[in-house]
């Protein structure tokens, strides 16, 4: 009812405005020349067109379906039924919440996979050399390897992704042949040789730290990962990128030497 009243008021206002313009235009006809008559006629046409547009209904009226009369029931049941009825075109709060949840899930940023992160952080490097102690293995010294060798479970996913993308060589300093056997067995039990692209021939052992440095220089990798800062410093001139694994960040290092507490943290998998 209020909408109809507002529309009638608008129509009356336009009619009065049109009558006022008619009087003014008739008076102007005596004072203007023939060239101005066309402009006035165009203005009148625009006003009439606007008035007819406002009078026309905004859109086709939708016929609401008739509701069937419900069978007589108790007042409690009738009240509950009326409470559940919603007006057409109005969404309930639960529907709005569900729609918002769908939109939020659709526009959530896509989290990159570990493989994508490995490719990005390695900067398209295709050959990687990596020390075993303190990085791949739980043990941190050759003496510990004489007792046991344990592959760190948290680094396994990153290690396997590197083997899929790069030519990986693992190396370590050991004190005896038994330590070599323990390391190879631990890597085999972890599935490194079966799930990834690593083979036993690419696990290298030496008896001194200098030997590990020689391995790296001969292989000429794009990346080398080590826990010995002196070795990283010596190789900085020969290796394009290096990753120094340590809980303490060095005070000074070459521009191509990165540092991280662990291999998996460097690749953002934890």
Short mmCIF file of C-alpha atoms in Angstrom, two decimals:
data_model
loop_
_atom_site.label_atom_id
_atom_site.label_comp_id
_atom_site.label_asym_id
_atom_site.label_seq_id
_atom_site.Cartn_x
_atom_site.Cartn_y
_atom_site.Cartn_z
CA UNK A 1 0.00 0.00 0.00
CA UNK A 2 2.79 2.42 0.84
CA UNK A 3 4.51 1.72 -2.50
CA UNK A 4 1.30 2.53 -4.45
CA UNK A 5 0.83 5.78 -2.53
CA UNK A 6 4.39 6.88 -3.23
CA UNK A 7 3.97 6.11 -6.93
CA UNK A 8 0.75 8.14 -7.16
CA UNK A 9 2.44 11.09 -5.46
CA UNK A 10 5.28 10.89 -7.94
CA UNK A 11 2.85 10.83 -10.90
CA UNK A 12 0.98 13.88 -9.58
CA UNK A 13 4.24 15.73 -9.08
CA UNK A 14 5.32 14.98 -12.67
CA UNK A 15 1.92 16.12 -14.00
CA UNK A 16 2.19 19.43 -12.18
CA UNK A 17 5.73 19.91 -13.41
CA UNK A 18 4.57 19.13 -16.97
CA UNK A 19 1.75 21.66 -16.76
CA UNK A 20 4.16 24.28 -15.47
CA UNK A 21 6.53 23.60 -18.36
CA UNK A 22 3.64 23.79 -20.85
CA UNK A 23 2.76 27.30 -19.71
CA UNK A 24 6.37 28.42 -19.79
CA UNK A 25 6.95 26.94 -23.23
CA UNK A 26 3.81 28.59 -24.64
CA UNK A 27 5.08 31.93 -23.37
CA UNK A 28 8.49 31.32 -24.86
CA UNK A 29 7.07 30.61 -28.31
CA UNK A 30 6.40 34.34 -28.67
CA UNK A 31 9.96 35.30 -27.76
CA UNK A 32 12.16 32.69 -29.48
CA UNK A 33 13.05 32.18 -33.10
CA UNK A 34 12.54 29.05 -35.20
CA UNK A 35 15.96 27.58 -34.36
CA UNK A 36 15.12 27.36 -30.65
CA UNK A 37 11.81 25.62 -31.23
CA UNK A 38 13.57 22.33 -32.05
CA UNK A 39 15.56 22.39 -28.81
CA UNK A 40 12.44 23.07 -26.77
CA UNK A 41 10.57 20.26 -28.54
CA UNK A 42 13.43 17.87 -27.74
CA UNK A 43 13.29 18.83 -24.08
CA UNK A 44 9.55 18.25 -23.99
CA UNK A 45 9.96 14.84 -25.60
CA UNK A 46 12.57 13.85 -23.00
CA UNK A 47 10.26 14.90 -20.16
CA UNK A 48 7.31 12.94 -21.59
CA UNK A 49 9.47 9.87 -22.12
CA UNK A 50 10.75 10.01 -18.53
CA UNK A 51 7.21 10.41 -17.20
CA UNK A 52 5.94 7.38 -19.15
CA UNK A 53 8.92 5.36 -17.94
CA UNK A 54 8.13 6.17 -14.32
CA UNK A 55 4.46 5.28 -14.78
CA UNK A 56 5.25 1.85 -16.21
CA UNK A 57 5.55 -0.98 -13.65
CA UNK A 58 9.11 -1.84 -12.65
CA UNK A 59 8.79 -5.47 -13.70
CA UNK A 60 6.30 -8.30 -14.12
CA UNK A 61 4.46 -9.14 -10.97
CA UNK A 62 5.22 -12.62 -9.77
CA UNK A 63 2.15 -14.53 -8.78
CA UNK A 64 2.58 -16.15 -5.43
CA UNK A 65 1.26 -19.67 -5.22
CA UNK A 66 -1.80 -20.13 -3.11
CA UNK A 67 -1.16 -21.87 0.13
CA UNK A 68 -3.34 -24.80 0.87
CA UNK A 69 -5.31 -24.48 3.99
CA UNK A 70 -3.97 -26.72 6.64
CA UNK A 71 -6.19 -29.14 8.45
CA UNK A 72 -7.48 -28.01 11.83
CA UNK A 73 -4.94 -28.71 14.50
CA UNK A 74 -4.03 -27.62 17.94
CA UNK A 75 -2.81 -24.07 18.52
CA UNK A 76 0.65 -25.29 19.47
CA UNK A 77 1.16 -27.13 16.18
CA UNK A 78 -0.26 -24.16 14.19
CA UNK A 79 2.13 -21.73 15.84
CA UNK A 80 5.10 -23.95 15.20
CA UNK A 81 4.11 -24.30 11.50
CA UNK A 82 3.77 -20.54 11.09
CA UNK A 83 7.15 -20.00 12.72
CA UNK A 84 8.81 -22.27 10.18
CA UNK A 85 7.33 -20.41 7.19
CA UNK A 86 9.65 -17.93 5.51
CA UNK A 87 8.69 -15.25 3.03
CA UNK A 88 9.67 -15.96 -0.61
CA UNK A 89 13.00 -14.50 -1.69
CA UNK A 90 14.33 -14.18 1.88
CA UNK A 91 17.26 -16.42 2.89
CA UNK A 92 17.49 -17.76 6.39
CA UNK A 93 20.62 -17.04 8.49
CA UNK A 94 21.73 -20.65 8.15
CA UNK A 95 21.57 -20.43 4.33
CA UNK A 96 23.55 -17.19 4.38
CA UNK A 97 26.17 -18.79 6.60
CA UNK A 98 26.46 -21.84 4.34
CA UNK A 99 26.84 -19.67 1.25
CA UNK A 100 29.50 -17.57 2.96
CA UNK A 101 31.41 -20.71 3.96
CA UNK A 102 31.39 -21.93 0.35
CA UNK A 103 32.68 -18.56 -0.86
CA UNK A 104 35.42 -18.51 1.80
CA UNK A 105 36.57 -22.01 0.88
CA UNK A 106 36.57 -21.16 -2.84
CA UNK A 107 38.72 -18.07 -2.40
CA UNK A 108 41.21 -19.58 0.06
CA UNK A 109 44.80 -19.35 -1.21
CA UNK A 110 46.07 -22.62 -2.62
CA UNK A 111 48.84 -24.05 -0.45
CA UNK A 112 51.80 -25.20 -2.57
CA UNK A 113 52.93 -28.81 -2.32
CA UNK A 114 56.29 -29.85 -0.89
CA UNK A 115 57.48 -30.67 -4.40
CA UNK A 116 56.62 -27.18 -5.63
CA UNK A 117 58.41 -25.61 -2.65
CA UNK A 118 61.51 -27.74 -3.28
CA UNK A 119 61.67 -26.65 -6.93
CA UNK A 120 61.21 -23.01 -5.96
CA UNK A 121 63.80 -22.95 -3.19
CA UNK A 122 66.42 -24.86 -5.18
CA UNK A 123 66.22 -22.21 -7.94
CA UNK A 124 66.16 -24.80 -10.73
CA UNK A 125 69.30 -26.49 -9.38
CA UNK A 126 69.68 -29.99 -10.78
CA UNK A 127 72.50 -31.48 -8.71
CA UNK A 128 72.63 -31.49 -4.88
CA UNK A 129 75.22 -32.85 -2.45
CA UNK A 130 74.27 -33.24 1.19
CA UNK A 131 75.92 -34.34 4.42
CA UNK A 132 74.17 -37.06 6.39
CA UNK A 133 74.98 -36.38 10.07
CA UNK A 134 72.71 -33.84 11.72
CA UNK A 135 70.68 -33.35 8.53
CA UNK A 136 69.34 -36.67 7.28
CA UNK A 137 70.34 -38.72 10.32
CA UNK A 138 69.48 -38.17 13.98
CA UNK A 139 73.10 -38.78 14.94
CA UNK A 140 75.52 -35.85 14.91
CA UNK A 141 78.99 -37.44 15.13
CA UNK A 142 80.91 -40.36 13.55
CA UNK A 143 81.21 -41.92 17.01
CA UNK A 144 77.43 -42.19 17.28
CA UNK A 145 77.29 -43.93 13.91
CA UNK A 146 79.37 -46.75 15.34
CA UNK A 147 76.39 -47.58 17.58
CA UNK A 148 73.40 -46.86 15.35
CA UNK A 149 72.04 -44.85 12.43
CA UNK A 150 68.52 -43.39 12.40
CA UNK A 151 66.85 -41.46 9.58
CA UNK A 152 64.93 -38.40 10.78
CA UNK A 153 61.27 -38.91 9.92
CA UNK A 154 60.58 -35.17 9.59
CA UNK A 155 63.07 -34.77 6.74
CA UNK A 156 62.03 -37.85 4.79
CA UNK A 157 59.33 -36.18 2.67
CA UNK A 158 61.65 -33.35 1.63
CA UNK A 159 64.47 -35.79 0.90
CA UNK A 160 62.26 -37.90 -1.38
CA UNK A 161 61.08 -34.80 -3.28
CA UNK A 162 64.68 -33.72 -3.83
CA UNK A 163 65.53 -37.14 -5.28
CA UNK A 164 62.61 -36.82 -7.74
CA UNK A 165 63.73 -33.41 -8.94
CA UNK A 166 67.51 -33.44 -8.58
CA UNK A 167 70.55 -35.66 -8.91
CA UNK A 168 71.24 -36.14 -5.18
CA UNK A 169 74.47 -37.38 -3.56
CA UNK A 170 74.68 -38.10 0.17
CA UNK A 171 78.06 -38.19 1.92
CA UNK A 172 79.52 -38.62 5.39
CA UNK A 173 82.73 -39.07 7.35
CA UNK A 174 82.86 -42.44 9.13
CA UNK A 175 85.32 -44.29 11.36
CA UNK A 176 84.78 -47.89 10.20
CA UNK A 177 82.98 -50.12 7.69
CA UNK A 178 80.30 -51.08 10.22
CA UNK A 179 79.15 -47.47 10.32
CA UNK A 180 78.75 -47.51 6.54
CA UNK A 181 76.58 -50.62 6.73
CA UNK A 182 74.39 -49.08 9.44
CA UNK A 183 73.83 -45.93 7.39
CA UNK A 184 72.91 -47.81 4.22
CA UNK A 185 70.54 -50.08 6.14
CA UNK A 186 68.82 -47.13 7.80
CA UNK A 187 68.31 -45.41 4.44
CA UNK A 188 66.97 -48.61 2.92
CA UNK A 189 64.54 -49.20 5.80
CA UNK A 190 63.26 -45.62 5.39
CA UNK A 191 62.41 -46.33 1.73
CA UNK A 192 64.88 -43.85 0.29
CA UNK A 193 66.18 -46.31 -2.30
CA UNK A 194 62.75 -47.59 -3.32
CA UNK A 195 60.48 -44.53 -3.14
CA UNK A 196 62.95 -41.96 -4.44
CA UNK A 197 65.50 -41.72 -7.20
CA UNK A 198 68.50 -42.36 -4.96
CA UNK A 199 70.72 -45.40 -5.41
CA UNK A 200 73.32 -46.79 -3.03
CA UNK A 201 76.17 -45.80 -5.35
CA UNK A 202 75.32 -42.15 -4.68
CA UNK A 203 75.90 -42.50 -0.92
CA UNK A 204 79.59 -41.68 -0.46
CA UNK A 205 81.80 -42.21 2.58
CA UNK A 206 85.17 -40.84 3.52
CA UNK A 207 87.46 -40.90 6.57
CA UNK A 208 88.18 -37.13 6.89
CA UNK A 209 86.38 -33.79 6.51
CA UNK A 210 88.83 -32.92 3.75
CA UNK A 211 87.62 -35.94 1.84
CA UNK A 212 84.04 -34.63 1.94
CA UNK A 213 85.23 -31.30 0.57
CA UNK A 214 86.99 -33.11 -2.27
CA UNK A 215 83.82 -35.07 -3.09
CA UNK A 216 81.83 -31.85 -3.41
CA UNK A 217 84.35 -30.10 -5.61
CA UNK A 218 84.61 -33.11 -7.94
CA UNK A 219 80.82 -33.43 -8.29
CA UNK A 220 80.37 -29.66 -8.88
CA UNK A 221 76.77 -29.49 -7.59
CA UNK A 222 74.40 -26.53 -7.83
CA UNK A 223 73.69 -26.88 -4.09
CA UNK A 224 75.62 -28.29 -1.14
CA UNK A 225 74.12 -28.83 2.33
CA UNK A 226 76.45 -29.15 5.33
CA UNK A 227 76.67 -28.64 9.09
CA UNK A 228 80.32 -27.61 9.06
CA UNK A 229 80.64 -23.86 8.57
CA UNK A 230 84.34 -24.07 7.66
CA UNK A 231 83.57 -26.45 4.80
CA UNK A 232 80.77 -24.15 3.59
CA UNK A 233 83.14 -21.19 3.66
CA UNK A 234 85.81 -23.07 1.71
CA UNK A 235 83.32 -24.17 -0.94
CA UNK A 236 81.68 -20.74 -1.34
CA UNK A 237 83.99 -19.89 -4.24
CA UNK A 238 83.20 -23.09 -6.14
CA UNK A 239 79.53 -23.87 -5.40
CA UNK A 240 76.71 -21.67 -6.66
CA UNK A 241 74.45 -22.14 -3.61
CA UNK A 242 74.97 -23.62 -0.15
CA UNK A 243 72.78 -24.34 2.84
CA UNK A 244 74.40 -24.28 6.27
CA UNK A 245 72.38 -26.29 8.80
CA UNK A 246 72.78 -24.97 12.34
CA UNK A 247 70.62 -23.75 15.22
CA UNK A 248 72.91 -20.71 15.49
CA UNK A 249 73.06 -18.32 12.54
CA UNK A 250 76.65 -17.40 11.63
CA UNK A 251 77.72 -13.81 12.14
CA UNK A 252 79.37 -13.66 8.73
CA UNK A 253 78.84 -15.77 5.64
CA UNK A 254 79.13 -15.51 1.89
CA UNK A 255 76.20 -14.14 -0.10
CA UNK A 256 75.48 -17.57 -1.62
CA UNK A 257 75.44 -19.40 1.75
CA UNK A 258 72.01 -19.72 3.38
CA UNK A 259 71.42 -20.90 6.94
CA UNK A 260 68.57 -22.80 8.55
CA UNK A 261 68.03 -24.89 11.71
CA UNK A 262 67.04 -27.89 9.59
CA UNK A 263 66.53 -28.99 6.01
CA UNK A 264 62.74 -29.28 6.38
CA UNK A 265 62.46 -25.79 7.86
CA UNK A 266 64.38 -24.35 4.95
CA UNK A 267 61.79 -25.82 2.58
CA UNK A 268 58.91 -24.70 4.78
CA UNK A 269 57.44 -28.15 5.41
CA UNK A 270 57.11 -27.64 9.20
#
